[in-house]
Short mmCIF file of C-alpha atoms in Angstrom, two decimals:
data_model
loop_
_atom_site.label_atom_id
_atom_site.label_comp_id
_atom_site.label_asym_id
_atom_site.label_seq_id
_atom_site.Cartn_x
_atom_site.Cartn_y
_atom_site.Cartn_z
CA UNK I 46 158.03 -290.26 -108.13
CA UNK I 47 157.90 -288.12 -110.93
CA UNK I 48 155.75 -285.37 -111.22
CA UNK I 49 152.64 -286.08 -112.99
CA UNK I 50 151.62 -283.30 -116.16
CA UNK I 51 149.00 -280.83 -115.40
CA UNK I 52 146.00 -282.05 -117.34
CA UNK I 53 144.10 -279.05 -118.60
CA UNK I 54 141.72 -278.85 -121.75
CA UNK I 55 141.39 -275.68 -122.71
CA UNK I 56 143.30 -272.38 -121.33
CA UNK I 57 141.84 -268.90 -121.82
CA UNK I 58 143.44 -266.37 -123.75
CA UNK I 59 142.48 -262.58 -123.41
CA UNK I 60 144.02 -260.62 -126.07
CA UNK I 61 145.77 -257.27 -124.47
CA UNK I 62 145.91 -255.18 -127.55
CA UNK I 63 145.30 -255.14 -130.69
CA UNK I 64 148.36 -256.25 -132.85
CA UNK I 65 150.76 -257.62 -130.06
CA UNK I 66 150.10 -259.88 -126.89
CA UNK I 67 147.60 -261.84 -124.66
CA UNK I 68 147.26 -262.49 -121.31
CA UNK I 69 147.36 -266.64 -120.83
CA UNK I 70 145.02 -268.05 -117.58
CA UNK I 71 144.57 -271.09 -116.33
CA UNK I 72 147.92 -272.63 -116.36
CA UNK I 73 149.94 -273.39 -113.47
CA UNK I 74 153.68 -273.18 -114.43
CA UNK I 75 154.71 -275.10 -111.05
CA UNK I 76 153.99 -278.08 -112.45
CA UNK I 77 154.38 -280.19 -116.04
CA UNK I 78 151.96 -279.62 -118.63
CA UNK I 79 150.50 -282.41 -120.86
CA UNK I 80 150.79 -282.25 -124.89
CA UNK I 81 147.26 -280.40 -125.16
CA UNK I 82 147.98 -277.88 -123.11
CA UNK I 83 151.82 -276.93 -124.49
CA UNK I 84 149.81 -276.97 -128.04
CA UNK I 85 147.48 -274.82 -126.73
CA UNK I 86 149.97 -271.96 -125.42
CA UNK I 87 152.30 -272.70 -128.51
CA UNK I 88 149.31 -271.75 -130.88
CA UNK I 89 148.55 -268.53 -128.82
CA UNK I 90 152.08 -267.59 -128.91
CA UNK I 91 152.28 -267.48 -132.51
CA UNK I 92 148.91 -265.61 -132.92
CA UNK I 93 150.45 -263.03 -130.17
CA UNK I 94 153.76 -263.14 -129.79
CA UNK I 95 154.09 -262.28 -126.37
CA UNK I 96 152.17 -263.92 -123.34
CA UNK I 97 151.93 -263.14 -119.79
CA UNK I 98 151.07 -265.36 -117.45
CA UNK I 99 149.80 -263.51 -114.00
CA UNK I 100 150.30 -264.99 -110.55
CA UNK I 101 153.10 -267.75 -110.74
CA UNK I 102 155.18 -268.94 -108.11
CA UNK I 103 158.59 -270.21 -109.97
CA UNK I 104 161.57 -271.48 -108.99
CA UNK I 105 164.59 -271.72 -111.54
CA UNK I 106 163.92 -275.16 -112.83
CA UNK I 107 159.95 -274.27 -113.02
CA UNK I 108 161.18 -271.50 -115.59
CA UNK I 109 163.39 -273.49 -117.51
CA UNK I 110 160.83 -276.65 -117.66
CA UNK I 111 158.46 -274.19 -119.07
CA UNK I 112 161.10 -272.97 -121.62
CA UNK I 113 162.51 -276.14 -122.92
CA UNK I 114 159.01 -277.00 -124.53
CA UNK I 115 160.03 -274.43 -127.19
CA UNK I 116 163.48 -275.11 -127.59
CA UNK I 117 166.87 -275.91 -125.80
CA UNK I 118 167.66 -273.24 -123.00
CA UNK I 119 170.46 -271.68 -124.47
CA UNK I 120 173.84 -270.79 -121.97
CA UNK I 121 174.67 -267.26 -121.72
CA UNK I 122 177.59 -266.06 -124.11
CA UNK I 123 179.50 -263.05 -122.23
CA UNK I 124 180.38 -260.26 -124.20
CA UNK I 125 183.49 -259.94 -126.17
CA UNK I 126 186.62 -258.64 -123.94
CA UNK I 127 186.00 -254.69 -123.49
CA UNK I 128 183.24 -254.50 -125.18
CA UNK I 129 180.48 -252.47 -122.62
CA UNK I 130 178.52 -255.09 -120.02
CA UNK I 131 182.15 -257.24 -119.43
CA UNK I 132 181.84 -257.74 -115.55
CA UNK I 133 178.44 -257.29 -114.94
CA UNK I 134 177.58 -260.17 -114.09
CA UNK I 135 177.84 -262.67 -111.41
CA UNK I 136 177.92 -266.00 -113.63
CA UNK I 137 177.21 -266.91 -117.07
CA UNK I 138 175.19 -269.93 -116.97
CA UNK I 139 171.49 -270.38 -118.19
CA UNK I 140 169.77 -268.12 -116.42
CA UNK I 141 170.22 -264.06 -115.98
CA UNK I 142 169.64 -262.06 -113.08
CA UNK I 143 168.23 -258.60 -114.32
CA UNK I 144 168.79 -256.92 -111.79
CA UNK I 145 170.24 -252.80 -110.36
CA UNK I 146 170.85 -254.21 -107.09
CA UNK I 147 174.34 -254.36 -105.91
CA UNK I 148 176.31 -255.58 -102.75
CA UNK I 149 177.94 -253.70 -99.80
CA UNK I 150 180.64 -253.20 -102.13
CA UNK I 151 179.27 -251.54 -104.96
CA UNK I 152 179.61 -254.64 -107.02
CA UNK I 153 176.30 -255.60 -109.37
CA UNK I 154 174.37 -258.58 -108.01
CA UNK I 155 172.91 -258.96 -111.37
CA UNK I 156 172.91 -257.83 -115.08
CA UNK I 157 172.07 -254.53 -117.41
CA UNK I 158 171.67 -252.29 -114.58
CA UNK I 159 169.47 -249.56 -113.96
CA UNK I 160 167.06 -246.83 -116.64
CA UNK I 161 165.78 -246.91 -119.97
CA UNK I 162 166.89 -249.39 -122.18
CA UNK I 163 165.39 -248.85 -125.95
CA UNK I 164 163.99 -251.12 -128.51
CA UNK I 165 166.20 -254.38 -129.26
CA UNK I 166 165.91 -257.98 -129.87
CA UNK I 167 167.85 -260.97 -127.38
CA UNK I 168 170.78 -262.39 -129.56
CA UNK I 169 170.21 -261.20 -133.05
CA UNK I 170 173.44 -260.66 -133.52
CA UNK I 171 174.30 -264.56 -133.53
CA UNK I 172 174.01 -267.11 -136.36
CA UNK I 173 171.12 -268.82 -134.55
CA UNK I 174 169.35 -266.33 -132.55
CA UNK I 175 167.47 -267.08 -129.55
CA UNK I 176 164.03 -267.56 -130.55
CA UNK I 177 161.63 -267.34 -126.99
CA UNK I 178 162.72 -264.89 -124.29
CA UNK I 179 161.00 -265.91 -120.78
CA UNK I 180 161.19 -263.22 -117.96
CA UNK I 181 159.99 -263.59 -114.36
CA UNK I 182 158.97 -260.77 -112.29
CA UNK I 183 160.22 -260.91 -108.66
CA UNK I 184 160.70 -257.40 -107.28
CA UNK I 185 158.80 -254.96 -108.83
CA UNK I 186 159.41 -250.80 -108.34
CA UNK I 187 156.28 -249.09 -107.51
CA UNK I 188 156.39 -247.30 -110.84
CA UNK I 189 158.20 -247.13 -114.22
CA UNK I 190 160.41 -250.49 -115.17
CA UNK I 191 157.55 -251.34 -117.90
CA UNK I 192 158.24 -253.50 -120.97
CA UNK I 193 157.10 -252.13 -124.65
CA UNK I 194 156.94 -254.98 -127.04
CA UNK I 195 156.61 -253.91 -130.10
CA UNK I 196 155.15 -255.86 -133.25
CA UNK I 197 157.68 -257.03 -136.47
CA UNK I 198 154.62 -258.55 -138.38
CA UNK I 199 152.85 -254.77 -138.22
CA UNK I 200 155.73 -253.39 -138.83
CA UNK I 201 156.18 -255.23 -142.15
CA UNK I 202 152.72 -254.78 -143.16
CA UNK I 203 152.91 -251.23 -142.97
CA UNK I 204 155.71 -251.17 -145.43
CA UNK I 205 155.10 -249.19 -148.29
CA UNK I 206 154.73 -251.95 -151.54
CA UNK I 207 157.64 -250.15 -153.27
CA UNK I 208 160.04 -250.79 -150.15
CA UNK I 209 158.99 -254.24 -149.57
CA UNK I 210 160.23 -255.17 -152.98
CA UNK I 211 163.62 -253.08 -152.41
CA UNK I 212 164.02 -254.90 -148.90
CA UNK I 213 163.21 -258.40 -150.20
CA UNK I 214 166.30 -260.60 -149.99
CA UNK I 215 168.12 -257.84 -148.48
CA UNK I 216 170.36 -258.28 -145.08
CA UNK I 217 171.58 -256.22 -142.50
CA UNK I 218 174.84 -255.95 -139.53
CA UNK I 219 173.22 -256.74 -136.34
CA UNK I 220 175.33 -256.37 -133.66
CA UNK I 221 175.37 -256.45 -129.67
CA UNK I 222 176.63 -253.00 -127.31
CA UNK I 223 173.90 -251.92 -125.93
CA UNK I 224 174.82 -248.36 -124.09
CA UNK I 225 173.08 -245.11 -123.01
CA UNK I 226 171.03 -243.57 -126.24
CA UNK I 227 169.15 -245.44 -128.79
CA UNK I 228 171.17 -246.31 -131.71
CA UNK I 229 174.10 -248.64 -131.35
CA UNK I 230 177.39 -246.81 -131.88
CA UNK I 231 178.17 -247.22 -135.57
CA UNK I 232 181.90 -246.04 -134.92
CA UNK I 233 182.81 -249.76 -133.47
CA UNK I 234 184.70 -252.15 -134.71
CA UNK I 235 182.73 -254.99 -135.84
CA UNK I 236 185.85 -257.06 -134.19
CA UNK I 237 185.11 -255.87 -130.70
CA UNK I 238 181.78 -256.74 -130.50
CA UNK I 239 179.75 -260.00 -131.20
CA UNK I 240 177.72 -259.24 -134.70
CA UNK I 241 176.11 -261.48 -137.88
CA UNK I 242 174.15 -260.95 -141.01
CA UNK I 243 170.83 -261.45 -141.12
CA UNK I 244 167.87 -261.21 -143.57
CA UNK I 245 166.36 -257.77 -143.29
CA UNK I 246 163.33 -259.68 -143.77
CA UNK I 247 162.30 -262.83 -141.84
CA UNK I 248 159.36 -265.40 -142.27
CA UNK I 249 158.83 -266.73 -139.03
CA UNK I 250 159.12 -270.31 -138.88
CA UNK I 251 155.97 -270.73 -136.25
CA UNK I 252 153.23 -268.38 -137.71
CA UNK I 253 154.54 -268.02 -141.48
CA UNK I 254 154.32 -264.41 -141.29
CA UNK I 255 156.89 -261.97 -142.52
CA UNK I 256 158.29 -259.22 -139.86
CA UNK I 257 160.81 -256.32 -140.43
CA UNK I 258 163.89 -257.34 -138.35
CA UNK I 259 165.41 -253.86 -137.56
CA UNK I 260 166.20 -252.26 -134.14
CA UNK I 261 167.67 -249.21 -133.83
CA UNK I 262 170.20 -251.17 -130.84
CA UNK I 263 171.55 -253.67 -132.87
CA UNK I 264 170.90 -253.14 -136.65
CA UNK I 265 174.23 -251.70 -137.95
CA UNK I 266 173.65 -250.90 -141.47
CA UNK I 267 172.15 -252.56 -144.66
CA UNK I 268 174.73 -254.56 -146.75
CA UNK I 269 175.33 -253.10 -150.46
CA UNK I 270 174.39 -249.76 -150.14
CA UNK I 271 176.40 -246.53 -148.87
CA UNK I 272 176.22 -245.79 -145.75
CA UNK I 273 174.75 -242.68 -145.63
CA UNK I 274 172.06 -244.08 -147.83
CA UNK I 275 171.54 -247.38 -145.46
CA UNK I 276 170.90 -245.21 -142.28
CA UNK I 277 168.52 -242.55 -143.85
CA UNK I 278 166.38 -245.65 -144.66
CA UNK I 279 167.09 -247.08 -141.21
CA UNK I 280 165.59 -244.57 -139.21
CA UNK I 281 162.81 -244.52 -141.41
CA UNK I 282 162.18 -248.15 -140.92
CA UNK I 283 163.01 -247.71 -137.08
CA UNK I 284 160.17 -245.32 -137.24
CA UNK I 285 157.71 -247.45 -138.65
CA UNK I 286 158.78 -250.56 -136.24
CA UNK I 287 158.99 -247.94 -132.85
CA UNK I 288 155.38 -246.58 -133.68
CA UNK I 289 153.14 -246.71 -130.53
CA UNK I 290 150.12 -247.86 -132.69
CA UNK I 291 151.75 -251.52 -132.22
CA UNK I 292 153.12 -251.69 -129.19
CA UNK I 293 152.15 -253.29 -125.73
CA UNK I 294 153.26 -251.91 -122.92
CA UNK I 295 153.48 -254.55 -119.86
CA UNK I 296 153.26 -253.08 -116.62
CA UNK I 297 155.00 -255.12 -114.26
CA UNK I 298 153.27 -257.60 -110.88
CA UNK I 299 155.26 -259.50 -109.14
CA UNK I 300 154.85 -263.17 -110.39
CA UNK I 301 154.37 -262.27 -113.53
CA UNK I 302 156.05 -264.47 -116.51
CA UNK I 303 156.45 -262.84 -119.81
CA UNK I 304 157.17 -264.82 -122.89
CA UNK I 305 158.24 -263.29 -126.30
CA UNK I 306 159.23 -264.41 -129.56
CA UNK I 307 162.41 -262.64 -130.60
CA UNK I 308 161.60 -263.29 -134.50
CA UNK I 309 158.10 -261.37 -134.31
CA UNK I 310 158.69 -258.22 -131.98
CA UNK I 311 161.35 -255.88 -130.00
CA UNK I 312 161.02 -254.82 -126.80
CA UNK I 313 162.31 -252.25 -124.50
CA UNK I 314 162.04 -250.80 -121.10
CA UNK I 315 161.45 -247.51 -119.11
CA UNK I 316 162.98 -245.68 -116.14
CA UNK I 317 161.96 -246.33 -112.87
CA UNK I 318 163.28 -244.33 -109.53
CA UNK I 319 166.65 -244.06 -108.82
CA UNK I 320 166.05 -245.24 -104.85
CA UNK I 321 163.99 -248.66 -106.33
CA UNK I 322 164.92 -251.98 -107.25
CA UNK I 323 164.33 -253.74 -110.12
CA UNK I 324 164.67 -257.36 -110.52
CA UNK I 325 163.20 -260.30 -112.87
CA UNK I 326 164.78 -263.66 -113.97
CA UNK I 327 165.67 -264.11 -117.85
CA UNK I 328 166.17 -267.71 -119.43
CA UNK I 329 166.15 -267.85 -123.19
CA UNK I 330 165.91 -270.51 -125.89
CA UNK I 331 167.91 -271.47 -128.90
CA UNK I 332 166.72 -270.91 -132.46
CA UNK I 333 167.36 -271.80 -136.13
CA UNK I 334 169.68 -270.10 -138.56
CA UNK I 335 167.52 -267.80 -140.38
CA UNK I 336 169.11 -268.35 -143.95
#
């Protein structure tokens, strides 16, 4: 028999700073939800962009139910041959493993390791990028491993009138190699790594309102101008969208399920220690050309 949907009128939604996320309650991901209640979380996920729910209990197809109301769960495309993260993986399906832990012979038991990782946004660097990230904590170090979400829609606001005209229309080389620092190595060849235009400037398709789609990890350089002019005004914008005035940072429980929309913020992570483990389970969903 199939499962009957969770009927639930009204969920609570406690807002866990100012600019950028909410905590969700009263939702059971174990089980369906009815039409009200997917309405319900969609509107507080545009109003927040990224939602935790505390407490849940999910197996793989309770994450990926939850994701498909948002979109199709994309597959996982594999890096280009030699490009950095080739191999670290055991599969390539659906769902990712992020994970540090390895087996008795050394060999990674999941995906994108161990440390820092610094502000970046899933699939950018495809025609359609993937539009709602979902991430389920399941073992947890006892410090460190946070996630920083940071917000595109403050970012955008805070632009300077002058440079939102200059960046209107505008589009930038976002590409994928993501490696120890915090600016993706400009010296690659677009060839060896999987990259695509985008608008500099998107208009999110959910809450209509405009964020600044840099990150220092994937955004290459701004189309028609030099170089050296495109990354001075890079790392100012980087600076504006990496300012801790709008960011969250979550603090990891096991069970928790973080969803983020990949339009309307970055996100990174921090260290954690080196004797710890680290793992959570990442399914994504496919979005809409942006132009």
């Amino acid at each position: 028999m199939a499962s009957v949907a969770e009927k639930i009128s009204t969920i609570s939604v406690t807002k866990l700073h100012p600019m950028i996320g909410a905590e969700i309650g009263g939702v059971d991901l174990r089980r369906p939800l009815d039409d009200e209640t997917i309405r319900q979380v969609m509107d507080a996920w545009h109003d927040h962009t990224v939602l935790v729910f505390r407490g849940q209990n999910l197996a793989e197809d309770d994450q990926r139910r939850f994701a498909s109301y948002f979109g199709p769960v994309a597959r996982r495309v594999p890096p280009k041959a030699g490009a950095p993260g080739v191999g670290d993986s055991p599969d390539w399906d659906d769902m990712m493993m992020v994970s540090d832990k390895v087996d008795a012979d050394g060999k990674p038991l999941g995906s994108l390791g161990h440390g820092e990782m610094w502000f970046h946004t899933d699939k950018c660097y495809h025609r359609r990028p993937h539009r709602a990230s979902f991430l389920y904590g399941m073992e947890i170090p006892s410090e460190g491993g946070h996630t920083k979400f940071s917000s595109l829609y403050a970012a955008y606001d805070r632009l300077p009138a002058d440079l939102k005209r200059r960046l209107d229309g505008t589009m930038v080389m976002q590409g994928h190699e993501y490696s120890v620092g915090r600016r993706i190595n400009l010296s690659r060849k677009l060839e060896d790594i999987h990259h695509c235009l985008q608008p500099i400037i998107v208009t999110n398709p959910g809450s209509g309102r405009k964020g600044l789609y840099v990150a220092s990890q994937n955004t290459m350089w701004i189309e028609g101008i030099d170089r050296d002019e495109s990354e001075g005004l890079l790392l100012q914008l980087f600076d504006i969208a990496e300012d801790p005035a709008i960011i969250y940072e979550h603090v990891w429980r096991v069970g928790d399920l973080v969803m983020w929309d990949n339009l309307a913020c970055l996100h990174a992570r921090t260290d954690w220690p080196e004797n710890e483990r680290r793992t959570l389970r990442r399914c994504t969903v496919e979005g809409e050309p942006l132009y």
